[in-house]
PDB file of N, CA, C and O in Angstrom:
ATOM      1  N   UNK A1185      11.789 -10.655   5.153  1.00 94.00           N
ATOM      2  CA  UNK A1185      10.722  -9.820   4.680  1.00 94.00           C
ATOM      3  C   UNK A1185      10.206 -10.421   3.394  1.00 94.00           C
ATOM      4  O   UNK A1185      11.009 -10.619   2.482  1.00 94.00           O
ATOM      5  N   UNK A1186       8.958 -10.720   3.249  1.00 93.00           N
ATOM      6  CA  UNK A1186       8.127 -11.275   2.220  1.00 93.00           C
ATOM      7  C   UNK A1186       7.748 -10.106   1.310  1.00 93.00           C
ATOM      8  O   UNK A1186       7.879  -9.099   2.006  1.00 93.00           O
ATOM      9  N   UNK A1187       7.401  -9.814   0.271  1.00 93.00           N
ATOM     10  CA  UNK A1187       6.659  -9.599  -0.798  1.00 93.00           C
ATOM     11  C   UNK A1187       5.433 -10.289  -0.999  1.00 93.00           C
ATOM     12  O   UNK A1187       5.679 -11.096  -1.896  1.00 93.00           O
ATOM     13  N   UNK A1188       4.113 -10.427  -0.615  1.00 93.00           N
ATOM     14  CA  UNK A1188       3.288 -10.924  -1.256  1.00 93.00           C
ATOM     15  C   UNK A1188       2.357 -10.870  -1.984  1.00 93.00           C
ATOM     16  O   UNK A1188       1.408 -11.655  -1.980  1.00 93.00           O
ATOM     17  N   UNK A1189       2.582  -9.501  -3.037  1.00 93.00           N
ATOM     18  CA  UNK A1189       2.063  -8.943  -4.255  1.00 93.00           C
ATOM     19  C   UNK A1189       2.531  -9.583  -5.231  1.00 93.00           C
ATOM     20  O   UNK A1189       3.399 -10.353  -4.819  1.00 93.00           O
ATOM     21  N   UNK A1190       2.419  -9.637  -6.103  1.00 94.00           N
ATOM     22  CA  UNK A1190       2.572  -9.719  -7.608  1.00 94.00           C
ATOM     23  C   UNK A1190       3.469  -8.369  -8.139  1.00 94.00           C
ATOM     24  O   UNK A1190       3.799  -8.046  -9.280  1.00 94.00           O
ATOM     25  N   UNK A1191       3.621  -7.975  -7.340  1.00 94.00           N
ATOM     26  CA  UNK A1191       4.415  -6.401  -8.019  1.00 94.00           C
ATOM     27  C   UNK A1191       5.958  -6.414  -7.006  1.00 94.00           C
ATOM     28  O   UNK A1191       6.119  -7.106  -6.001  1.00 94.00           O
ATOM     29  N   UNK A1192       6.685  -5.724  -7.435  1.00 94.00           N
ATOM     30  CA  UNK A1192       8.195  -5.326  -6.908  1.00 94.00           C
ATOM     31  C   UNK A1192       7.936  -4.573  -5.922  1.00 94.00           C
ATOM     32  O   UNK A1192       7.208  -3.619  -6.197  1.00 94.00           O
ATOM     33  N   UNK A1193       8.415  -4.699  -4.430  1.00 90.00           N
ATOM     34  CA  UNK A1193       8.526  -3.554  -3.612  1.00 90.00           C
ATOM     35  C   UNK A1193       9.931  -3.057  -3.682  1.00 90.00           C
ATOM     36  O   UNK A1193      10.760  -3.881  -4.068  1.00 90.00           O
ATOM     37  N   UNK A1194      10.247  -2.150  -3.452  1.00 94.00           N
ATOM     38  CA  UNK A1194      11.534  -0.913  -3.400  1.00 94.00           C
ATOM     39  C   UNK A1194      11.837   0.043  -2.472  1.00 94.00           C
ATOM     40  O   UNK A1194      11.498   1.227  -2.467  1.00 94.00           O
ATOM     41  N   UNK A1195      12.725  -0.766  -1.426  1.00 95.00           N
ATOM     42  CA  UNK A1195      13.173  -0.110  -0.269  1.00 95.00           C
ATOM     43  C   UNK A1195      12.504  -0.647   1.123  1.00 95.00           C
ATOM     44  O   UNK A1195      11.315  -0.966   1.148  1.00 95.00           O
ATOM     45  N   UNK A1196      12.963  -0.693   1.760  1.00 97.00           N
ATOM     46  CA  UNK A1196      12.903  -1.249   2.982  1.00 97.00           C
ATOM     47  C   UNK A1196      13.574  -0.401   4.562  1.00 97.00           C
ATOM     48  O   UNK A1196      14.645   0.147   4.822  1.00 97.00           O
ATOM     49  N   UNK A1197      12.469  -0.627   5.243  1.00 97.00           N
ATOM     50  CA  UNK A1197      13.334   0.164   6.486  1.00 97.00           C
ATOM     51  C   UNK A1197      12.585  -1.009   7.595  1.00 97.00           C
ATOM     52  O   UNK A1197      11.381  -0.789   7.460  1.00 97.00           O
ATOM     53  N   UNK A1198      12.745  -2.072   8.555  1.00 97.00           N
ATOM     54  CA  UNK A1198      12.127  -2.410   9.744  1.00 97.00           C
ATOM     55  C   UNK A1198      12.666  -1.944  10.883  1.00 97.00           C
ATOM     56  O   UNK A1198      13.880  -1.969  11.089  1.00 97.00           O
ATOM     57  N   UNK A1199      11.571  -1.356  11.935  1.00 98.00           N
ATOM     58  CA  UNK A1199      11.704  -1.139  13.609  1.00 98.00           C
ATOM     59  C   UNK A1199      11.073  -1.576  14.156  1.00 98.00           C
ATOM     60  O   UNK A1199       9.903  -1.931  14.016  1.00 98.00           O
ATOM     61  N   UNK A1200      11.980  -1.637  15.115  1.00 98.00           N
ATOM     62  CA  UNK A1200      11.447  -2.724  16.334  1.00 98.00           C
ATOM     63  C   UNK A1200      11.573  -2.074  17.753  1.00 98.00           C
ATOM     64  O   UNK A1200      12.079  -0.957  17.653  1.00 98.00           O
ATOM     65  N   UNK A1201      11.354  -2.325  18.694  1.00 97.00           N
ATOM     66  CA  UNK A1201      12.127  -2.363  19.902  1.00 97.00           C
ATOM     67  C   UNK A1201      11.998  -3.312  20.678  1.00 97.00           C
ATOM     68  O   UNK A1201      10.979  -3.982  20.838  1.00 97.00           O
ATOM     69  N   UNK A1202      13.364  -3.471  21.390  1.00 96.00           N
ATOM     70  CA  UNK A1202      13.859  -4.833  22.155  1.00 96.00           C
ATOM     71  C   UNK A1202      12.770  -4.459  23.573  1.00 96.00           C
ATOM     72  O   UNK A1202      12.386  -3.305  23.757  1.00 96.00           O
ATOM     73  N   UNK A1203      12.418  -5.458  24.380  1.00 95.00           N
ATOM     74  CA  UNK A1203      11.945  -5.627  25.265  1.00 95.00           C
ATOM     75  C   UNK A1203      12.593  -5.612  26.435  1.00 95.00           C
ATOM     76  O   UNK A1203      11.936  -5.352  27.443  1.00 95.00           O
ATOM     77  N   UNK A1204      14.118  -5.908  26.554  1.00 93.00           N
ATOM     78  CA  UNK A1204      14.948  -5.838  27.085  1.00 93.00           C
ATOM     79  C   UNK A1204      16.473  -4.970  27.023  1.00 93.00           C
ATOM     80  O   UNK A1204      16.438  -3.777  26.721  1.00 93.00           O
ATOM     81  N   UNK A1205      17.729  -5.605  27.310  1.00 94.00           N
ATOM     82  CA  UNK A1205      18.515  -5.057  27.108  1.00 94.00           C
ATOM     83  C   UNK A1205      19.237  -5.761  25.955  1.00 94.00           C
ATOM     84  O   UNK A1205      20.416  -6.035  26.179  1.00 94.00           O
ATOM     85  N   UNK A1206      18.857  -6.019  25.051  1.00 96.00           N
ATOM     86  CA  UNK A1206      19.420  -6.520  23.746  1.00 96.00           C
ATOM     87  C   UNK A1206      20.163  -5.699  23.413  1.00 96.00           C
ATOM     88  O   UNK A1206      19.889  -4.597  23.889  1.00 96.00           O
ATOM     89  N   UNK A1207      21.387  -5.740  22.514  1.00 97.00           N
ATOM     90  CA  UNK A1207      22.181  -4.947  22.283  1.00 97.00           C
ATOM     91  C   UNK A1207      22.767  -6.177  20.574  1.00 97.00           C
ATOM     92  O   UNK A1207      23.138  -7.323  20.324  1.00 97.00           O
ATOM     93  N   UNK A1208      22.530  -5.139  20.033  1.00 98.00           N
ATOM     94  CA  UNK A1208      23.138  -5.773  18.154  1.00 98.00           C
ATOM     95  C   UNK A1208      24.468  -5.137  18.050  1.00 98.00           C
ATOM     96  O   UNK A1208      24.798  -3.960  17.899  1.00 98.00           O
ATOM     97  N   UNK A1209      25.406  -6.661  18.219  1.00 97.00           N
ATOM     98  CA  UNK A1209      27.012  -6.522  17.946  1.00 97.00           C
ATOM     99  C   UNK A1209      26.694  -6.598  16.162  1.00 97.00           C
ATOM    100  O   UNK A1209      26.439  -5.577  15.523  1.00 97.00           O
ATOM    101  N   UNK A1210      26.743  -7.580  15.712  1.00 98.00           N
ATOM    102  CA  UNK A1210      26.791  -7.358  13.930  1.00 98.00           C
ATOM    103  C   UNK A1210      25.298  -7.516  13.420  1.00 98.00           C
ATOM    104  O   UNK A1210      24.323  -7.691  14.150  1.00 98.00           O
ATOM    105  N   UNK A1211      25.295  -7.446  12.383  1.00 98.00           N
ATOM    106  CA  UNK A1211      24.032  -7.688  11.670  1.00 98.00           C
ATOM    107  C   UNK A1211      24.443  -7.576   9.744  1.00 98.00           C
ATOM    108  O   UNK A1211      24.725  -6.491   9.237  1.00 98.00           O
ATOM    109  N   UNK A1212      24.402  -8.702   9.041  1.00 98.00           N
ATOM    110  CA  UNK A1212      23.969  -8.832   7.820  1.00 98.00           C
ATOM    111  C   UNK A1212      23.265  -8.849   7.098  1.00 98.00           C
ATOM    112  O   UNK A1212      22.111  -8.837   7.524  1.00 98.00           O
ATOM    113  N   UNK A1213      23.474  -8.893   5.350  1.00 98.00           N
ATOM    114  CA  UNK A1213      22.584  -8.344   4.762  1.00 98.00           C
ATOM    115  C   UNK A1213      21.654  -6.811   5.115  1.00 98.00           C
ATOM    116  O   UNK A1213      20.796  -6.818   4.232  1.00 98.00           O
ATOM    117  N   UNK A1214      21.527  -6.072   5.614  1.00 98.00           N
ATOM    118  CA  UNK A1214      21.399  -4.943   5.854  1.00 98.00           C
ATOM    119  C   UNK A1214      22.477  -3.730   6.173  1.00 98.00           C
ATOM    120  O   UNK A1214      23.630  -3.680   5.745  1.00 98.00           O
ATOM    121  N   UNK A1215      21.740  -2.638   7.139  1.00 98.00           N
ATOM    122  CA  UNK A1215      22.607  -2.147   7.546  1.00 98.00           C
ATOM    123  C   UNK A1215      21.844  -1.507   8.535  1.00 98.00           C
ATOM    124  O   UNK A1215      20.693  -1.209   8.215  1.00 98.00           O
ATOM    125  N   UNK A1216      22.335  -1.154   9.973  1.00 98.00           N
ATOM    126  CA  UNK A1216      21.343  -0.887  11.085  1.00 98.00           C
ATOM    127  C   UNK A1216      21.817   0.053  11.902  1.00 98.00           C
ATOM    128  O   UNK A1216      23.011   0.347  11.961  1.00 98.00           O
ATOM    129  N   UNK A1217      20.857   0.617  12.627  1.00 98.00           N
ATOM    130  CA  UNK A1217      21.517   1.191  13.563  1.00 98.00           C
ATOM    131  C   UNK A1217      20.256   1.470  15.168  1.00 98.00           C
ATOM    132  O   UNK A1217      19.063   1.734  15.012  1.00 98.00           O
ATOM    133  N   UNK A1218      20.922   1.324  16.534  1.00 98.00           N
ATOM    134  CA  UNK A1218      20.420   1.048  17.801  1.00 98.00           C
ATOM    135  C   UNK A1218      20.337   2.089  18.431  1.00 98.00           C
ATOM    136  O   UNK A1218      21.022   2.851  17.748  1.00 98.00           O
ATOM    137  N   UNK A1219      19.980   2.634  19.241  1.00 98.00           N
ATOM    138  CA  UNK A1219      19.742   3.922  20.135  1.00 98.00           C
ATOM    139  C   UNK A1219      18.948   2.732  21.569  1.00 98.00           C
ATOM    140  O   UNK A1219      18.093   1.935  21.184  1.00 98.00           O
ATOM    141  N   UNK A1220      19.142   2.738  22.356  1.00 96.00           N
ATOM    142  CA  UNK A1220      18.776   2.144  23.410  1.00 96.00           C
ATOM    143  C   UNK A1220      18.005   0.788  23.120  1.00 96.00           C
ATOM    144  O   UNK A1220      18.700  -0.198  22.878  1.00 96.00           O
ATOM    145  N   UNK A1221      16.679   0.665  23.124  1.00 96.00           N
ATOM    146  CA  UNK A1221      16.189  -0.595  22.930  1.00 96.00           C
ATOM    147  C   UNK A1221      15.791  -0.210  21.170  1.00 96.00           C
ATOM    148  O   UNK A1221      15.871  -1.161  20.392  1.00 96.00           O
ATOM    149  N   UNK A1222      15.473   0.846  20.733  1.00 98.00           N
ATOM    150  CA  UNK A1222      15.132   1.156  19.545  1.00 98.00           C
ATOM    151  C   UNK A1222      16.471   0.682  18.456  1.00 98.00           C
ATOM    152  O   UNK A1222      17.689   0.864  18.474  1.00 98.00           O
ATOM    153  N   UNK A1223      15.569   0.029  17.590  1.00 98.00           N
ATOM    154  CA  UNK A1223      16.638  -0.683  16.312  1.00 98.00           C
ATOM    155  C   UNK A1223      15.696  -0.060  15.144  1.00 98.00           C
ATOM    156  O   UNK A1223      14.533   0.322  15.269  1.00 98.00           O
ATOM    157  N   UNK A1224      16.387  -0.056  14.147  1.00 98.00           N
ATOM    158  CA  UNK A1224      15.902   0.745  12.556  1.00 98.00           C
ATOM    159  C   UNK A1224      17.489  -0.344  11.756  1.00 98.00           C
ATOM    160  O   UNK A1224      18.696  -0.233  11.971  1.00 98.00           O
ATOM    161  N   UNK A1225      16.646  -1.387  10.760  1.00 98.00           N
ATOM    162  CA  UNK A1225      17.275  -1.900   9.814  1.00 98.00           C
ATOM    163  C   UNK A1225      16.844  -1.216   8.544  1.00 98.00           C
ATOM    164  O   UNK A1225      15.653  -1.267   8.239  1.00 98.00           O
ATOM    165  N   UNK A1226      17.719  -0.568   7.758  1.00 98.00           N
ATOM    166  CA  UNK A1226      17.598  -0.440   6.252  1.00 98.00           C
ATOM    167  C   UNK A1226      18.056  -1.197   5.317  1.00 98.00           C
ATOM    168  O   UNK A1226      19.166  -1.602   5.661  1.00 98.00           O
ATOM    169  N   UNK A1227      17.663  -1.714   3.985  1.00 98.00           N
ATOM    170  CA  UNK A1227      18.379  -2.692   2.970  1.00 98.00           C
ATOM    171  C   UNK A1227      19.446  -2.388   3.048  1.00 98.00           C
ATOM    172  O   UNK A1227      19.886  -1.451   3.715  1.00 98.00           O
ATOM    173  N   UNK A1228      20.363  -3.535   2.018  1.00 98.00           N
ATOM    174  CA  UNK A1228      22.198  -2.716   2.119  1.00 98.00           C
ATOM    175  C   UNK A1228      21.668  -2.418   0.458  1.00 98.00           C
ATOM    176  O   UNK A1228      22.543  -2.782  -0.328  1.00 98.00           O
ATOM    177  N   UNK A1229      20.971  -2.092   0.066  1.00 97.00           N
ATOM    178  CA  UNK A1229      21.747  -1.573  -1.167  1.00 97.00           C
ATOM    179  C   UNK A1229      21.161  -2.332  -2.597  1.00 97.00           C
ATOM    180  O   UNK A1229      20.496  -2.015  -3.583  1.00 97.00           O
ATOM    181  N   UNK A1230      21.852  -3.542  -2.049  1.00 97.00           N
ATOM    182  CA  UNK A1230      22.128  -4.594  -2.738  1.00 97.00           C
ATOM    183  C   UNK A1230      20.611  -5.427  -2.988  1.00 97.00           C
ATOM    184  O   UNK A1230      20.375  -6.075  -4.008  1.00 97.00           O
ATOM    185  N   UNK A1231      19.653  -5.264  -1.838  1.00 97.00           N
ATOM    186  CA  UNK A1231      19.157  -6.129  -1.848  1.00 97.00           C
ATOM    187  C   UNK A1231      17.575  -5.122  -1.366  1.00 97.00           C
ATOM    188  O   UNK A1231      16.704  -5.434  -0.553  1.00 97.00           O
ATOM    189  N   UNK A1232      17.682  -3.931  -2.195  1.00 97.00           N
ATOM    190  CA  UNK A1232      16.661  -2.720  -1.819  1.00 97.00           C
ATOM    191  C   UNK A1232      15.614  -3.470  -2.630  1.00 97.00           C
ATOM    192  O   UNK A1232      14.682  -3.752  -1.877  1.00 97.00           O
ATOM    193  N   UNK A1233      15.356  -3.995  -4.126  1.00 96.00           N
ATOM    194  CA  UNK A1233      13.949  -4.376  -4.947  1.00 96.00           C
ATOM    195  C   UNK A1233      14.114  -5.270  -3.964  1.00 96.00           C
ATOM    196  O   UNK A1233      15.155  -5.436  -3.328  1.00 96.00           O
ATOM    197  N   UNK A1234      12.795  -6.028  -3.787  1.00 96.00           N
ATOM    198  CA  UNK A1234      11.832  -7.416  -3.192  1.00 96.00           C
ATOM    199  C   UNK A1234      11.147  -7.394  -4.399  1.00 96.00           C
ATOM    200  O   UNK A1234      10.317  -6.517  -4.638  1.00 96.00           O
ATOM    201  N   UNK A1235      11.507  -8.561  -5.430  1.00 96.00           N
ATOM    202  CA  UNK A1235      10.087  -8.981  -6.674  1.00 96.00           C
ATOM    203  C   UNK A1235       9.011  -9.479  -5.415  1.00 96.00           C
ATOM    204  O   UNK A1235       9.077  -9.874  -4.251  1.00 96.00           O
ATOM    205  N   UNK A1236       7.835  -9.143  -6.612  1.00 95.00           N
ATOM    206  CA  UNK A1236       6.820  -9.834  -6.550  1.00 95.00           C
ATOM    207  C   UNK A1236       7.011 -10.982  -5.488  1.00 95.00           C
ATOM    208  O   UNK A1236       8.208 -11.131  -5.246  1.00 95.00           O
ATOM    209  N   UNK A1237       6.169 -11.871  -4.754  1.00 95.00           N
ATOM    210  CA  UNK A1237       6.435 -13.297  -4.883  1.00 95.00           C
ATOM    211  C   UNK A1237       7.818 -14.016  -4.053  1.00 95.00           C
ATOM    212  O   UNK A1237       7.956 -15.205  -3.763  1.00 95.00           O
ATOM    213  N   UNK A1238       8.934 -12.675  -3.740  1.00 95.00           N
ATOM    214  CA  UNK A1238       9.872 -13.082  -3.315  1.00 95.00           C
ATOM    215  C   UNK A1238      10.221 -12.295  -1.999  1.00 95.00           C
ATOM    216  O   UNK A1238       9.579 -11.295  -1.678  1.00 95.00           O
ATOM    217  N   UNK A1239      11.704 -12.992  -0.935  1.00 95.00           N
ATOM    218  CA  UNK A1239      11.580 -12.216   0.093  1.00 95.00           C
ATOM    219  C   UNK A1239      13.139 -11.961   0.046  1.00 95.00           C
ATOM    220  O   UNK A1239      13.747 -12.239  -0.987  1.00 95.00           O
ATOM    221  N   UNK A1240      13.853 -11.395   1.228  1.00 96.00           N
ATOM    222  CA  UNK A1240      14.860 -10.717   1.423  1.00 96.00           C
ATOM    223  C   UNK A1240      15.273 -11.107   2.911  1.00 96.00           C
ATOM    224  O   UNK A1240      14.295 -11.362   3.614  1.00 96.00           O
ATOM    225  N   UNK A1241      16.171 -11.181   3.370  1.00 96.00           N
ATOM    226  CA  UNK A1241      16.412 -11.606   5.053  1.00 96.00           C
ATOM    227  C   UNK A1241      17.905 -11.108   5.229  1.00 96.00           C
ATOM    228  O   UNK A1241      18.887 -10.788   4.559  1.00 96.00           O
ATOM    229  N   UNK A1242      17.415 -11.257   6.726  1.00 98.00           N
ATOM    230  CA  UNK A1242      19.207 -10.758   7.374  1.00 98.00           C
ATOM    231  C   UNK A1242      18.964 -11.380   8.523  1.00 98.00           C
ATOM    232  O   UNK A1242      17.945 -12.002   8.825  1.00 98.00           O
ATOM    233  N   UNK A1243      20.138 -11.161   9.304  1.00 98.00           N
ATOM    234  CA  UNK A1243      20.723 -11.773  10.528  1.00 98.00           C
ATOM    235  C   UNK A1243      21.136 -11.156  11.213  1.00 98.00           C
ATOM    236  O   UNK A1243      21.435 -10.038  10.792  1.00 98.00           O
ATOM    237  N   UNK A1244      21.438 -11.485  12.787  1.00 98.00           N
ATOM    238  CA  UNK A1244      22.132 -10.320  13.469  1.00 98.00           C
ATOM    239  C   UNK A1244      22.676 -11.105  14.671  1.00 98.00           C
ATOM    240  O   UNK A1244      22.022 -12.086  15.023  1.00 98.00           O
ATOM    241  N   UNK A1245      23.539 -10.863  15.188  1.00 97.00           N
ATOM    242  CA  UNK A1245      24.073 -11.498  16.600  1.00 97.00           C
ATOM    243  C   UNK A1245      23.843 -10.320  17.733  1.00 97.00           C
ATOM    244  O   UNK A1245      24.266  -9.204  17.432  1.00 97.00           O
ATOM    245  N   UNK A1246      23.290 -10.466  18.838  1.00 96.00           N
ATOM    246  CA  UNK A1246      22.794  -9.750  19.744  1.00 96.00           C
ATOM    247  C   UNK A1246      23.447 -10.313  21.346  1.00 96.00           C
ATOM    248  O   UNK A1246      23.867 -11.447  21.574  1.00 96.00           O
ATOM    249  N   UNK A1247      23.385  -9.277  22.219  1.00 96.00           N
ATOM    250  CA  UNK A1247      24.259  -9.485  23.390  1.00 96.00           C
ATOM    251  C   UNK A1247      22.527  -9.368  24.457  1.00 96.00           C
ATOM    252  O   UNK A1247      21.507  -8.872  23.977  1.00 96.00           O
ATOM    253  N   UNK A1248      22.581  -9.749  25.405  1.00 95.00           N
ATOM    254  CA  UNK A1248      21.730  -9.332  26.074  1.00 95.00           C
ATOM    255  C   UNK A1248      21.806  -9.965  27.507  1.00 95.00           C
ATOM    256  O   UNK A1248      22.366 -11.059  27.568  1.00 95.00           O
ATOM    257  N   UNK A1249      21.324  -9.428  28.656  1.00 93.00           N
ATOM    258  CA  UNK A1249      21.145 -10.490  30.327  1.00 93.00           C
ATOM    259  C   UNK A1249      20.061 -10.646  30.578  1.00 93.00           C
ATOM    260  O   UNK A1249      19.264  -9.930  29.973  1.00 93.00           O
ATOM    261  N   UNK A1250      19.446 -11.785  31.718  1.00 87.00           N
ATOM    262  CA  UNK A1250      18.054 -11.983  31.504  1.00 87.00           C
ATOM    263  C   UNK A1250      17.486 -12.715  30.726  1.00 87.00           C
ATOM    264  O   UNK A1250      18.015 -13.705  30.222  1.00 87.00           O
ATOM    265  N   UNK A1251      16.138 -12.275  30.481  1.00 86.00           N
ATOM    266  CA  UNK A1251      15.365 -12.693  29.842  1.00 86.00           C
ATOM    267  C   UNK A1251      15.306 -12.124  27.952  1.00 86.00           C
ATOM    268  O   UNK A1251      14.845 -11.000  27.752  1.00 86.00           O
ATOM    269  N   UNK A1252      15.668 -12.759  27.015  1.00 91.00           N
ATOM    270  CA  UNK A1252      15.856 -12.535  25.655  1.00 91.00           C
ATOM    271  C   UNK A1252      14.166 -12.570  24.962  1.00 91.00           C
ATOM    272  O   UNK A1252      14.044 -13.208  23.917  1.00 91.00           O
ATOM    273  N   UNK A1253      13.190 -12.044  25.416  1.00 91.00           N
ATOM    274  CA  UNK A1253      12.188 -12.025  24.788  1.00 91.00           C
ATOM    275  C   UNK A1253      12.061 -11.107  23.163  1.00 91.00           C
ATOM    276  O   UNK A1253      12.620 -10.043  22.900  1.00 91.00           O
ATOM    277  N   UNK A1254      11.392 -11.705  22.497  1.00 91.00           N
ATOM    278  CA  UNK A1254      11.165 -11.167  21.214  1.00 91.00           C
ATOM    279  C   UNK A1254      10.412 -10.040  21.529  1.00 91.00           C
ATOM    280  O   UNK A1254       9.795  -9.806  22.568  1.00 91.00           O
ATOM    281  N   UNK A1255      10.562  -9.161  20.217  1.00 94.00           N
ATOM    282  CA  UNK A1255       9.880  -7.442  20.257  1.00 94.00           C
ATOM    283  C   UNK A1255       8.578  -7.840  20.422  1.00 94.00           C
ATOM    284  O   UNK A1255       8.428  -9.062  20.410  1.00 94.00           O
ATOM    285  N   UNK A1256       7.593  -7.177  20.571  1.00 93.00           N
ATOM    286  CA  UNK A1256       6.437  -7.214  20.363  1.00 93.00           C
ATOM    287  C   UNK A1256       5.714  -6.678  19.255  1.00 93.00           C
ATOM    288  O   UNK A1256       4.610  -7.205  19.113  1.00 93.00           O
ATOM    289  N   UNK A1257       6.016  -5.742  18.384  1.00 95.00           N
ATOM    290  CA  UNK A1257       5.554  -5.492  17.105  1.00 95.00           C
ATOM    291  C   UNK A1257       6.645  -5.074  16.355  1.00 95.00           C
ATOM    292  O   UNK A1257       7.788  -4.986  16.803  1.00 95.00           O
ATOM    293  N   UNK A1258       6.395  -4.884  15.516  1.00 97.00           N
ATOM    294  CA  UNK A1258       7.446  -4.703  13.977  1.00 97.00           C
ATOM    295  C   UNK A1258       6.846  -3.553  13.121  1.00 97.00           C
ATOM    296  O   UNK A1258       5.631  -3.371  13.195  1.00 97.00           O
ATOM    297  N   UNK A1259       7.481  -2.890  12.443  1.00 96.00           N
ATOM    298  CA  UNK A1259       7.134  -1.563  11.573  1.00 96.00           C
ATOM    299  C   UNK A1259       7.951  -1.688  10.332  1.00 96.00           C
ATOM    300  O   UNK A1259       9.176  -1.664  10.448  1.00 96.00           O
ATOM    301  N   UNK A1260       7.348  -1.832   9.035  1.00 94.00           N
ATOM    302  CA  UNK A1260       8.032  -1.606   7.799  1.00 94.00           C
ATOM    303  C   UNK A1260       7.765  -0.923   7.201  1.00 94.00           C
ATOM    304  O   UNK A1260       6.544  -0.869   7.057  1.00 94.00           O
ATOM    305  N   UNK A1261       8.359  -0.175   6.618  1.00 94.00           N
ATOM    306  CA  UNK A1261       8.279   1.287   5.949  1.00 94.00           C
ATOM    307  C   UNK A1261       6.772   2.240   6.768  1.00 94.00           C
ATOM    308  O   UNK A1261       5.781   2.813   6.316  1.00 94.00           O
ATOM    309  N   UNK A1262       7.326   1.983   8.156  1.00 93.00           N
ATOM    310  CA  UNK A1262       5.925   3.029   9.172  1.00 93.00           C
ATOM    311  C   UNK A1262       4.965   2.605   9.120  1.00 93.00           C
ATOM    312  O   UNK A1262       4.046   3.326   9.510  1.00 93.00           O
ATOM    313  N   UNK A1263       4.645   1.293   8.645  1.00 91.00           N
ATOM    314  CA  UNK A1263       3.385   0.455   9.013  1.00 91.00           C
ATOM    315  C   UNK A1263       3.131  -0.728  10.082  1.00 91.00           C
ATOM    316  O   UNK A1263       3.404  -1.815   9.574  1.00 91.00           O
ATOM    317  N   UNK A1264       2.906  -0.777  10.758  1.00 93.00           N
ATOM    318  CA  UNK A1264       3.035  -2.267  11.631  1.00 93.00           C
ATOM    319  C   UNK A1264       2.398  -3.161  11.106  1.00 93.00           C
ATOM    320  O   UNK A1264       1.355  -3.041  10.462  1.00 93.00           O
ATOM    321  N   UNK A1265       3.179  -4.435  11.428  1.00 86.00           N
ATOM    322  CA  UNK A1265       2.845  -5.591  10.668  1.00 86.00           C
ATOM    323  C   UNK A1265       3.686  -6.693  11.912  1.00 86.00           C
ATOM    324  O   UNK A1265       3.706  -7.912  11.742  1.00 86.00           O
TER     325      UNK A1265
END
């Protein structure tokens, strides 16, 4: 997640949903949680300001069969982007 203001953002939430049957065994730097294809990542805490100018990232290891296609849109703090 980028920042590309000049100002601090504070707090973070991204959703997504999987296209498939993806399923998130771990995930870092955050903290998350899944309900069927629906995922909701929140900051851990640690890493809630984004300065200005700067970004924030995480990772996740995912299980899935088939076809592993990427989400189709993204939502941060209830905006799509």
């Amino acid at each position: 997640l980028t920042n590309p203001s000049d100002r601090p953002f504070s707090g973070w939430q991204l959703r997504w949903d999987f296209p498939g049957d993806q399923s998130i065994s771990q995930l870092w730097n955050g903290r998350h949680s899944q309900t069927g294809r629906a995922v909701v990542v929140n900051d851990a805490g640690w890493n809630r300001q984004i300065p200005g100018g700067r970004r924030v990232s995480f990772g996740f290891v995912a299980t899935y069969s088939g076809q592993n296609a990427g989400p189709p849109r993204f939502e941060l703090n209830g905006t799509t982007c």
